[in-house]
C-alpha positions as semicolon CSV with decimal commas, in nm:
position;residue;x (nm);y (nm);z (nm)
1;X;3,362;10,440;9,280
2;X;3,573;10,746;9,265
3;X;3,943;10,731;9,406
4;X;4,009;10,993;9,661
5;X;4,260;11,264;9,597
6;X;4,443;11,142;9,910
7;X;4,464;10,756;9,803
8;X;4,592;10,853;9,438
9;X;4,844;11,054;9,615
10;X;4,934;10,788;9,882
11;X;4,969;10,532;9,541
12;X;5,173;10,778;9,387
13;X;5,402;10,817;9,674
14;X;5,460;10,471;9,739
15;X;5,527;10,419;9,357
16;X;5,782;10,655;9,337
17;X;5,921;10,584;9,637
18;X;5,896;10,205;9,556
19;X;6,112;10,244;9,235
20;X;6,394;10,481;9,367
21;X;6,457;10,191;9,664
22;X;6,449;9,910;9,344
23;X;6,693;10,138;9,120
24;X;6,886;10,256;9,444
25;X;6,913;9,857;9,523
26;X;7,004;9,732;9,172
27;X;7,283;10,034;9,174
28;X;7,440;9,930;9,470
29;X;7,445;9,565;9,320
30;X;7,598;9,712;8,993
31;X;7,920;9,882;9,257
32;X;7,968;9,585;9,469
33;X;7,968;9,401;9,161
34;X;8,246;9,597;8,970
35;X;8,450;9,623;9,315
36;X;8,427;9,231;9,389
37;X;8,552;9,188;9,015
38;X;8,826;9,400;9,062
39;X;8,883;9,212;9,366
40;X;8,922;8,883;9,180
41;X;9,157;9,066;8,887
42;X;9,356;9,164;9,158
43;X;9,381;8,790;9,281
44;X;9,403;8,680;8,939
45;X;9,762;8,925;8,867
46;X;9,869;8,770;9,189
47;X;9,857;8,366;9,071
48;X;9,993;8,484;8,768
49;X;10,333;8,553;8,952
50;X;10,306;8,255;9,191
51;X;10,244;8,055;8,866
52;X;10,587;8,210;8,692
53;X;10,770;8,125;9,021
54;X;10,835;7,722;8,978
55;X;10,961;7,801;8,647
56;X;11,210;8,074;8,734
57;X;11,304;7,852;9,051
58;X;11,384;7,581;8,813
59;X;11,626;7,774;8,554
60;X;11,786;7,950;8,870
61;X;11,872;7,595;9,027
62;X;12,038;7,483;8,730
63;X;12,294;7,763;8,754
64;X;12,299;7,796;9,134
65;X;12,239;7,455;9,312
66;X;12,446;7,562;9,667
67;X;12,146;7,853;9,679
68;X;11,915;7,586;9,871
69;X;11,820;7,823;10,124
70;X;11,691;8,081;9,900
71;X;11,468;7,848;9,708
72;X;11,322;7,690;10,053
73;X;11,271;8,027;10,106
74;X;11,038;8,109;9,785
75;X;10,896;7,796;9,777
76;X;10,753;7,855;10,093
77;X;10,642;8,205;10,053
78;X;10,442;8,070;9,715
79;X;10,272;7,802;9,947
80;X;10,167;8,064;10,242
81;X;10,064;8,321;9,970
82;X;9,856;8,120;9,758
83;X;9,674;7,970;10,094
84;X;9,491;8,269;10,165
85;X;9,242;8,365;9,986
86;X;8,988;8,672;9,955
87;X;8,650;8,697;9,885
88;X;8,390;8,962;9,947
89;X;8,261;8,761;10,227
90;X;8,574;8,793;10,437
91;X;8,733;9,103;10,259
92;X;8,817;9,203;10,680
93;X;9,047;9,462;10,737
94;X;9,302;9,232;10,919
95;X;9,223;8,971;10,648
96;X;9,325;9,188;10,347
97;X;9,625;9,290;10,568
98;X;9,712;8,910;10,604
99;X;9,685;8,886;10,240
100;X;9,924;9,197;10,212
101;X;10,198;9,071;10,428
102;X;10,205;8,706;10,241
103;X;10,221;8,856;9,920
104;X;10,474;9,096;10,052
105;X;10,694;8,804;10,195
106;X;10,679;8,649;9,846
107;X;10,810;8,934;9,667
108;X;11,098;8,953;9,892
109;X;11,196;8,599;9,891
110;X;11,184;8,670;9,510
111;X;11,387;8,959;9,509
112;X;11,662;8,745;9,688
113;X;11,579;8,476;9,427
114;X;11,677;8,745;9,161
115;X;11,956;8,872;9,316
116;X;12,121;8,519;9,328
117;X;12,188;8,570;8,938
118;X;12,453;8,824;9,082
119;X;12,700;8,572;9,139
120;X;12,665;8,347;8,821
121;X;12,712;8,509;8,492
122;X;12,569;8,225;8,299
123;X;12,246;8,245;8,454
124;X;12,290;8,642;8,411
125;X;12,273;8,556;8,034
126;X;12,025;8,284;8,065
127;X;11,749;8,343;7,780
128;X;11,502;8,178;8,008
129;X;11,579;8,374;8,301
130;X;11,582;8,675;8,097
131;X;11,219;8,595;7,951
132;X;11,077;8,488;8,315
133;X;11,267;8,819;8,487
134;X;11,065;9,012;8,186
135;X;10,723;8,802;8,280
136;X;10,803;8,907;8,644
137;X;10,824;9,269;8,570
138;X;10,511;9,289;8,416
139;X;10,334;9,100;8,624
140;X;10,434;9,346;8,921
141;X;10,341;9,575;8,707
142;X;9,907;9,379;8,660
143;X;9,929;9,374;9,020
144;X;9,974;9,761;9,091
145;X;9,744;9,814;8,833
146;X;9,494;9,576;8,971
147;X;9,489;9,695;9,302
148;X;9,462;10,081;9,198
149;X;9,134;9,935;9,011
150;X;9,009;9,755;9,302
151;X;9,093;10,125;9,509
152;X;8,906;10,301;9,271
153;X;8,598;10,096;9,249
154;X;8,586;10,050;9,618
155;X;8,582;10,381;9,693
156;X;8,333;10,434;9,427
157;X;8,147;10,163;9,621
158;X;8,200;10,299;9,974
159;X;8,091;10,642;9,850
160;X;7,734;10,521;9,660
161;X;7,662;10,277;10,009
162;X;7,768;10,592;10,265
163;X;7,595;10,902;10,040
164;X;7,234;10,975;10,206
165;X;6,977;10,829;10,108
166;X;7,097;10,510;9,971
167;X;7,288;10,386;10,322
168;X;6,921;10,352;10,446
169;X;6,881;10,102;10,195
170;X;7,255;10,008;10,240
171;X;7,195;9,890;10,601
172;X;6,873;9,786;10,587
173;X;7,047;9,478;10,305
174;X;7,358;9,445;10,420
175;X;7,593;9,645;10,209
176;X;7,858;9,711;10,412
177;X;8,174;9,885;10,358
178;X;8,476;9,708;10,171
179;X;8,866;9,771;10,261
180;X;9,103;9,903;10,023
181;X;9,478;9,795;10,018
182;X;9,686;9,984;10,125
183;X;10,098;10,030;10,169
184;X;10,295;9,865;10,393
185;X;10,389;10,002;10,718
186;X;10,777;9,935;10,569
187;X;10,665;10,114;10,267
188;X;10,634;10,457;10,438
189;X;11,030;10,445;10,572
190;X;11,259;10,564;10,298
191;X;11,543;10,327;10,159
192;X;11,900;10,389;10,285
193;X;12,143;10,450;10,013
194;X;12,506;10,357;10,161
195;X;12,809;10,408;9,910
């Protein structure tokens, strides 16, 4: 039984076409992937800091006791930040920007935390308070870096799930487009400088 020239063709076709969709597929698993880690590195730099924080609330109320307010306001902050929680399931637009504005809240209730050391020049000196303020630092520092990752391997992401042909495929199994953080409305109005 001879194959027709028509049928090999056809078999060929569907072969080829059969393993770009497979290596298209596995690609797009290999980006959402590395974007969805990045995601969780960014989370990661995040509890790092709300970890540091009971510690560096602890060696500031040893100095600064009457500051009650300030730690209420931190402590709080760390419990609303560290509720909400991203995953790629839910990684929503207004999600991510809920996210934003906790995380946001907690670094300003811990810039008014560090700012308390102002006032007592003994905590100023503090060796702990030093070492924690240093730990702060560079974990401000893990979090920029983690979300300009998680920017650059979404948009890698967006790009390979968007770029004809592969959205076919994109669509057809529920790849959809991921958000990328982004500055805060606040962050666009320049500071004030009074002297």
């Amino acid at each position: 039984m001879k194959m027709s020239k028509s049928l090999i063709g056809i078999i060929a076709a569907v072969v080829i076409i059969g393993g770009w969709a497979v290596s298209a597929y596995n690609g797009m698993v290999g980006v959402q992937e590395e974007a969805t880690t990045a995601l969780a590195n960014v989370q990661s730099a995040y509890q790092r800091r709300a970890d540091l924080i009971p510690n560096l609330v602890e060696t500031v109320k040893g100095y600064a006791a009457h500051e009650q307010g300030t730690f209420e306001a931190v402590v709080n902050a760390r419990a609303k930040a560290t509720q909400i929680t991203l995953d790629p399931t839910n990684l929503t637009p207004e999600k991510l920007q809920e996210f934003q504005k906790a995380q946001g809240e907690l670094g300003s209730a811990l810039g008014r935390l560090i700012a308390v050391q102002e006032n007592y020049p003994d905590l100023k000196a503090n060796e702990n308070f030093k070492d924690l303020q240093v730990q702060l630092e560079g974990t401000e520092n893990r979090i920029n870096e983690a979300r300009n990752k998680f920017n650059a391997v979404v948009q890698n992401y967006n790009v390979v799930i968007r770029s004809f042909p592969k959205n076919i495929l994109a669509g057809m199994f529920g790849f959809d487009k991921m958000t990328k953080f982004e500055a805060d409305a606040d962050a666009q109005k320049a500071p004030q400088v009074k002297f």
